[in-house]
mmCIF file of C-alpha atoms and ligand atoms in Angstrom:
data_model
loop_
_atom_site.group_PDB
_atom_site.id
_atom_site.type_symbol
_atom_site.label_atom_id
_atom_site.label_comp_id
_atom_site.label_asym_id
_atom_site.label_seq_id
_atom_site.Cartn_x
_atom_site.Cartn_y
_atom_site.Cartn_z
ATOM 1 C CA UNK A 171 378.391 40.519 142.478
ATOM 2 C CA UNK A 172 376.756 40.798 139.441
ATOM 3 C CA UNK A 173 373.188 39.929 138.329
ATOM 4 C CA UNK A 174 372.450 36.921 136.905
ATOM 5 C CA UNK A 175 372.783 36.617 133.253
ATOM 6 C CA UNK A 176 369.485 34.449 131.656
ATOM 7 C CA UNK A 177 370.896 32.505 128.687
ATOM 8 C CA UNK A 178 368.622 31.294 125.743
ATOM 9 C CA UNK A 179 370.260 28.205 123.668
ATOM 10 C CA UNK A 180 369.082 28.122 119.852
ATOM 11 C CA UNK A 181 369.776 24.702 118.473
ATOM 12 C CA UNK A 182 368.868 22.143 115.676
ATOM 13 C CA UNK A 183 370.793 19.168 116.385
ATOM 14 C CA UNK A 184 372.689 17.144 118.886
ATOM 15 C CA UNK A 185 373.570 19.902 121.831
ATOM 16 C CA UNK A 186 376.685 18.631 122.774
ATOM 17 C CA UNK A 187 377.609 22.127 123.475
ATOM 18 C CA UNK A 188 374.709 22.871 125.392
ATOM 19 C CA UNK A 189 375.476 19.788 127.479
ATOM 20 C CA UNK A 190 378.671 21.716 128.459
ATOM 21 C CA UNK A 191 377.300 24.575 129.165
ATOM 22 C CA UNK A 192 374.017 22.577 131.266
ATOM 23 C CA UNK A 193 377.329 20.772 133.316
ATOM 24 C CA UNK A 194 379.276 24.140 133.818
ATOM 25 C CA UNK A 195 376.521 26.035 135.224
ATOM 26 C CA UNK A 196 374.348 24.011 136.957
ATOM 27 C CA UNK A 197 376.135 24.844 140.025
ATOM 28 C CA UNK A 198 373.833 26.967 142.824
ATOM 29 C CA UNK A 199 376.467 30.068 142.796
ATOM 30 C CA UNK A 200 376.822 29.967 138.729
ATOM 31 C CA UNK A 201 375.559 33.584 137.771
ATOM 32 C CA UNK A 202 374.346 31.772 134.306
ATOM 33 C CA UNK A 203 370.774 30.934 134.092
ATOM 34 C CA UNK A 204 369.787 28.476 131.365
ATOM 35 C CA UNK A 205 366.598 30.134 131.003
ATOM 36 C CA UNK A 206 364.920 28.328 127.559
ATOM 37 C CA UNK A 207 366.455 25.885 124.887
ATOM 38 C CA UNK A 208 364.487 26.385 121.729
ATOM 39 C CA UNK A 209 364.869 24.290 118.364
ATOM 40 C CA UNK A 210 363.672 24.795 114.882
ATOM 41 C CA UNK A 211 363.510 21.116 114.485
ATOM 42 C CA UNK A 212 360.945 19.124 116.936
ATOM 43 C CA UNK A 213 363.514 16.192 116.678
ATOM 44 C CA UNK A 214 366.305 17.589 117.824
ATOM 45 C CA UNK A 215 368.415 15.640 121.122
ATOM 46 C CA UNK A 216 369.667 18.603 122.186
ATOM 47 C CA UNK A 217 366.147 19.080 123.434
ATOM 48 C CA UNK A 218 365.802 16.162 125.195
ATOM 49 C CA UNK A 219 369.191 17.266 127.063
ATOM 50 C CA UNK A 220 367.258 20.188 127.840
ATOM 51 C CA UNK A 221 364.317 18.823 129.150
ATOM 52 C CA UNK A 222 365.932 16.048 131.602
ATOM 53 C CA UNK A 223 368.062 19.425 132.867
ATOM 54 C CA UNK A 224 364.713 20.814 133.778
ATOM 55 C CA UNK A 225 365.051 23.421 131.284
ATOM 56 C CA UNK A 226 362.301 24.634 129.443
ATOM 57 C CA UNK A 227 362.011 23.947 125.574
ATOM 58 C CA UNK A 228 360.130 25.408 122.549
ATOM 59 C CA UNK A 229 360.434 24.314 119.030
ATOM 60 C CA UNK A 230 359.549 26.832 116.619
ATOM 61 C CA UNK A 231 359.214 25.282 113.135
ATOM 62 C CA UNK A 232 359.476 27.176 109.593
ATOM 63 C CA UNK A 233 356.753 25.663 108.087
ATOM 64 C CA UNK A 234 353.652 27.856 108.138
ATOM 65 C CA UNK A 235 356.058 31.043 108.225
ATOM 66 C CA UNK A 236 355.844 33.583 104.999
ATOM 67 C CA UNK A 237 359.725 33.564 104.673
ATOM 68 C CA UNK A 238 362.353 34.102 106.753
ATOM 69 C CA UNK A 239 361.513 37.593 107.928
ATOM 70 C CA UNK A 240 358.455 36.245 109.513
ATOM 71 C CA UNK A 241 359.810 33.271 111.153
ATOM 72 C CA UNK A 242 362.837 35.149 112.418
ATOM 73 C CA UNK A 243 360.052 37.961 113.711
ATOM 74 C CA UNK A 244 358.881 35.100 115.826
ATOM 75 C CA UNK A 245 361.646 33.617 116.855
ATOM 76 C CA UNK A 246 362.549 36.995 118.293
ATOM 77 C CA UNK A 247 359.270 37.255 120.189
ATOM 78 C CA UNK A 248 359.497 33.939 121.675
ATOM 79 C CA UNK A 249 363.103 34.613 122.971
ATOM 80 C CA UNK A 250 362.539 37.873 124.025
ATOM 81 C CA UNK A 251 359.972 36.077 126.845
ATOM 82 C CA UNK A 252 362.499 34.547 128.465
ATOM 83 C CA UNK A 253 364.447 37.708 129.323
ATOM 84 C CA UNK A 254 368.089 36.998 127.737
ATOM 85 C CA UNK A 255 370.683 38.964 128.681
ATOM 86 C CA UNK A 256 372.641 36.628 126.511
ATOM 87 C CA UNK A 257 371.515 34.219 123.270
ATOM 88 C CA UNK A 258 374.242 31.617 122.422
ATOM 89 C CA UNK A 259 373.279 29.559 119.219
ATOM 90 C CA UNK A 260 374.660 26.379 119.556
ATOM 91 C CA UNK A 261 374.488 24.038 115.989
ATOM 92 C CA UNK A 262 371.284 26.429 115.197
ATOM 93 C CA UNK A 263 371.520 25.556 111.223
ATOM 94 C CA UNK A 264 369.139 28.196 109.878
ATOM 95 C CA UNK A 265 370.641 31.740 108.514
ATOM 96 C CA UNK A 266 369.130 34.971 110.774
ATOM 97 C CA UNK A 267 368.170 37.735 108.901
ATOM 98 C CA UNK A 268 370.181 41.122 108.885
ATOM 99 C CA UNK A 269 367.083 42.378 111.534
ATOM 100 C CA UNK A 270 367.153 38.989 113.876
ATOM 101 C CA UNK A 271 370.781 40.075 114.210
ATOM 102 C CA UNK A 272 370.910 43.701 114.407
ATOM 103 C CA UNK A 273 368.478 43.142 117.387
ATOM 104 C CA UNK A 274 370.963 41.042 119.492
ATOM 105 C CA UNK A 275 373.828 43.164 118.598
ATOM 106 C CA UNK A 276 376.290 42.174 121.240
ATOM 107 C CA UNK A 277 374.380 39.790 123.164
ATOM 108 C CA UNK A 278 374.630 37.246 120.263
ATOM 109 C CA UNK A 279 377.353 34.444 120.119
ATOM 110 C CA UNK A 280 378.303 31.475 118.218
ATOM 111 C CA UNK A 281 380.353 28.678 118.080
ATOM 112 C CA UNK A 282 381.780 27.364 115.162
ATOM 113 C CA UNK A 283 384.578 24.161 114.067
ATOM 114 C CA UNK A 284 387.351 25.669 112.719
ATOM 115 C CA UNK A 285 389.769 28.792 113.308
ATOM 116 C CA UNK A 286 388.347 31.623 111.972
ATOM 117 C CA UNK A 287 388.598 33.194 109.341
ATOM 118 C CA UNK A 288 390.032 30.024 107.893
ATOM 119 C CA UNK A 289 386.546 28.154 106.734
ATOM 120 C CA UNK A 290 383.561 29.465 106.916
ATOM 121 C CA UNK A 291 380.428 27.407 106.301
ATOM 122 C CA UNK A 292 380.097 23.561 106.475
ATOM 123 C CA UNK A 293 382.377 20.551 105.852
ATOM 124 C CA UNK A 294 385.379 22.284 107.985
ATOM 125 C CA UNK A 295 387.267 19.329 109.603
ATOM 126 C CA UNK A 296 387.188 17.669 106.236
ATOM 127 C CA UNK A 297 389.121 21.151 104.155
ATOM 128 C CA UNK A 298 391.228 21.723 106.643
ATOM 129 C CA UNK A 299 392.969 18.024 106.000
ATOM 130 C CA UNK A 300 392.372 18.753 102.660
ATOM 131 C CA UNK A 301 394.101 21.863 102.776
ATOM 132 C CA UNK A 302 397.377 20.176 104.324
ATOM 133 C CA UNK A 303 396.998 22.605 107.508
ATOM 134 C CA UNK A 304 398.934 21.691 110.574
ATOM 135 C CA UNK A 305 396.328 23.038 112.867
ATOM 136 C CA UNK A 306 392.950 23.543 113.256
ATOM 137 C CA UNK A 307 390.607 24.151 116.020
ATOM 138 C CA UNK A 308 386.934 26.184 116.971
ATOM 139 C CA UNK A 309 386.229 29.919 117.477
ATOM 140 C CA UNK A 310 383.509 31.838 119.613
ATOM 141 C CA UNK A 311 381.977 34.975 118.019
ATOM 142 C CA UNK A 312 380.031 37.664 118.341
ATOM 143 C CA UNK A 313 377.358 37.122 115.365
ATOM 144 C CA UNK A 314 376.890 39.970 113.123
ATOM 145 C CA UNK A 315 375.652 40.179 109.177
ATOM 146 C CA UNK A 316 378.323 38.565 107.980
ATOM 147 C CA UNK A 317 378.013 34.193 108.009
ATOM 148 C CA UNK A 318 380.423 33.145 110.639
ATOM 149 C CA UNK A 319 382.314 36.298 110.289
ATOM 150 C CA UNK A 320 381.690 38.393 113.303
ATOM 151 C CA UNK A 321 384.643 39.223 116.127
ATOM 152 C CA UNK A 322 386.260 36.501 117.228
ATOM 153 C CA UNK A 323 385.997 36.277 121.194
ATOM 154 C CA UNK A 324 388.117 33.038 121.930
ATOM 155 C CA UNK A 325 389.636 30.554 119.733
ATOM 156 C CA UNK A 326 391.412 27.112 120.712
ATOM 157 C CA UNK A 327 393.409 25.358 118.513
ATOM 158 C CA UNK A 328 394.938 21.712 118.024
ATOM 159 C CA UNK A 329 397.208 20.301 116.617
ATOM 160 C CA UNK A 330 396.362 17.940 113.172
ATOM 161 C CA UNK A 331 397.774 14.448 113.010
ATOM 162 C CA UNK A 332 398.892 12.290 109.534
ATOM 163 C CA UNK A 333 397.114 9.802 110.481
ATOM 164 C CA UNK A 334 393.255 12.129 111.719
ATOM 165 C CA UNK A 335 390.265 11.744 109.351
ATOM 166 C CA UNK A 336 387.635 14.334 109.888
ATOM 167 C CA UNK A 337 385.929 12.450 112.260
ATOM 168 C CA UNK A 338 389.471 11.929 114.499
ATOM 169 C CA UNK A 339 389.286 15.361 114.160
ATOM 170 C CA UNK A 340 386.056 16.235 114.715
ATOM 171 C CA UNK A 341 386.409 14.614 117.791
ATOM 172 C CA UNK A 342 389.206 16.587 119.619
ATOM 173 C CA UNK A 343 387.434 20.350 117.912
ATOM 174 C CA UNK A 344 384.767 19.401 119.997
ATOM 175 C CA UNK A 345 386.337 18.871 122.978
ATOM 176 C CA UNK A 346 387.794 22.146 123.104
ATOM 177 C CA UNK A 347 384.024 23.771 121.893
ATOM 178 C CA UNK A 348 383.278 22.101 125.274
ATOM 179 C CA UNK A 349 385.803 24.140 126.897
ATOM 180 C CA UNK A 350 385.802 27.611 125.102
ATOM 181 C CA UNK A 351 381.818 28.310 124.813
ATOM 182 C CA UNK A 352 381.110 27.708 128.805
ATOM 183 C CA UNK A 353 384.217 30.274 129.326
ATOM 184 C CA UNK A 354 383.282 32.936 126.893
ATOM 185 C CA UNK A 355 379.925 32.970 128.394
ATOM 186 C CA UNK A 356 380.605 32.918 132.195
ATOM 187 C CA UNK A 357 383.190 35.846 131.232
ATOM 188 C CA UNK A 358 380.029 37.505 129.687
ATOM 189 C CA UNK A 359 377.811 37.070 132.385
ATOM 190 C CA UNK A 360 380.747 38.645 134.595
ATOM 191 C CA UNK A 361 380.334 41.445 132.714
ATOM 192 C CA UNK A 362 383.958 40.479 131.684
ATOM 193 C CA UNK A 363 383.516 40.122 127.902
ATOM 194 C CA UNK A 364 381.563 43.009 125.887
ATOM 195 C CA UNK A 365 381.626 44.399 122.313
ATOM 196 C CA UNK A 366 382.476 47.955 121.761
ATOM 197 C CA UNK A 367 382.236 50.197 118.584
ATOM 198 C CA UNK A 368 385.776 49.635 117.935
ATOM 199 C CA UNK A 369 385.605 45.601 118.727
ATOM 200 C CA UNK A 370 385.722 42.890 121.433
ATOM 201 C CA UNK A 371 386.616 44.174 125.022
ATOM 202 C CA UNK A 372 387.809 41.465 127.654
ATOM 203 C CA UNK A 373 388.484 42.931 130.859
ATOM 204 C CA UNK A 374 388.620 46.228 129.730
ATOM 205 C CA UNK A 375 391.059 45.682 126.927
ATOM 206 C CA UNK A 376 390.400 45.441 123.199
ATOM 207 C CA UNK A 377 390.687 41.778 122.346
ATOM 208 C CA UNK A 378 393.296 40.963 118.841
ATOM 209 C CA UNK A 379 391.670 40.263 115.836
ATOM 210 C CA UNK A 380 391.504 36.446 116.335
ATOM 211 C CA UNK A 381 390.429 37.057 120.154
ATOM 212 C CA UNK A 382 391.910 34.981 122.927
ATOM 213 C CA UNK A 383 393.536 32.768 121.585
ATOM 214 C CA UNK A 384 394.086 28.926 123.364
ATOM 215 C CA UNK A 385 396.712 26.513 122.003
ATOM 216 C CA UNK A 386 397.343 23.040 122.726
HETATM 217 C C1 LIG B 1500 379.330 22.304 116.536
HETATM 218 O O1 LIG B 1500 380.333 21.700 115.784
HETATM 219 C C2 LIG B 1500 379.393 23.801 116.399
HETATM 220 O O2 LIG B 1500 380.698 24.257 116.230
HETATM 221 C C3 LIG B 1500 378.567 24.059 115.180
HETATM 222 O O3 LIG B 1500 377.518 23.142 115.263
HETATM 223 C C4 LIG B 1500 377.952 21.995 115.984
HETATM 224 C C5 LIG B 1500 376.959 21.740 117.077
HETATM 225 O O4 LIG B 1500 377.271 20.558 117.775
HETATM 226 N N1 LIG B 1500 378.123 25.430 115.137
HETATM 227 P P1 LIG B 1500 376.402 20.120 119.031
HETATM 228 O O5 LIG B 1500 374.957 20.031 118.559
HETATM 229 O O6 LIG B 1500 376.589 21.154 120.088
HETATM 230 O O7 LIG B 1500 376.947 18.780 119.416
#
């Protein structure tokens, strides 16, 4: 069996994907401890999720930090207290600096609303219809120096309707988000899902470019 695997959430907003990941592990036999939520933004629901879970919260704020070297120097300190095997940002909408990342290589993920590589950055749901696509969907990654451009760990797609807006849309990504970040974590925490020198290893076999890949 192996150990447990203490998971600190990053977050500045809602935390609908740390709700699914406070509902998939809350079990007694889940190996995934929720260990800390902490927010940039004192306001943020997602910490209020946190709290009636009984998980503990921080909010570290920017203001008051010399730039983002110092902040992120924080940051690090405060998560580093809590022991993480594993750091999962989850709608954290600040950019980490080349040394915030470099010191979670490989025990850094993220989720974001499309299909990588397709649309990086903001406004996704909305270019994808724009773009005429017939699919579109979320991706898990490790994080590296590159914005949303790390390797992709799982990906599910859907399918895109005439009639979806981006909030239609937005809807059913997030649904699967629901699904794919609680399972590329508990295969983590398994000691399932690792990243190698030559890329992302899932049960001891490299992973495709796009990673595991979920349709409809
Ligand atoms: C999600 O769409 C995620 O893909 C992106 O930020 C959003 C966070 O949503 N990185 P929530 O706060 O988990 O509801």
């Amino acid at each position: 069996m192996p150990a447990p695997c203490n998971l600190v959430v990053l977050l500045s907003g809602t935390g609908s994907n740390l709700q699914a990941m406070i509902d998939q592990f809350r079990h007694a036999d889940s190996l995934v401890r929720i260990r800390a939520v902490i927010s940039n933004r004192a306001d943020a629901p997602g910490l209020v999720r946190a709290a009636n879970a009984g998980i503990e919260t921080r909010v570290l704020e920017h203001a008051g930090y010399q730039g983002r070297g110092a902040f992120d120097e924080a940051l690090m300190a405060l998560i580093d207290g809590f022991e993480p095997s594993l750091v999962a940002l989850a709608g954290f909408m600040r950019i980490l600096s080349p040394g915030f990342v470099r010191h979670y290589h490989g025990r850094l993920l993220n989720i974001h609303p499309s299909l990588l590589p397709r649309y990086k950055g903001l406004h996704t749901h909305r270019r994808a219809l724009e773009a005429g696509d017939a699919e579109h969907g979320c991706s898990v990654h490790f994080v590296t120096e590159e914005l949303d451009g790390g390797p992709l760990v799982v990906q599910a797609a859907v399918a895109i309707a005439a009639e979806d807006t981006p909030d239609t849309l937005a809807q059913r990504v997030h649904a699967q988000e629901h699904r794919i970040y609680p399972l590329a974590i508990d295969w983590f925490a398994q000691g399932r899902l690792g990243l190698t020198p030559t890329g992302v290893v899932l049960d001891g076999h490299p992973l495709p470019a796009s990673g595991h890949l979920i349709r409809p």
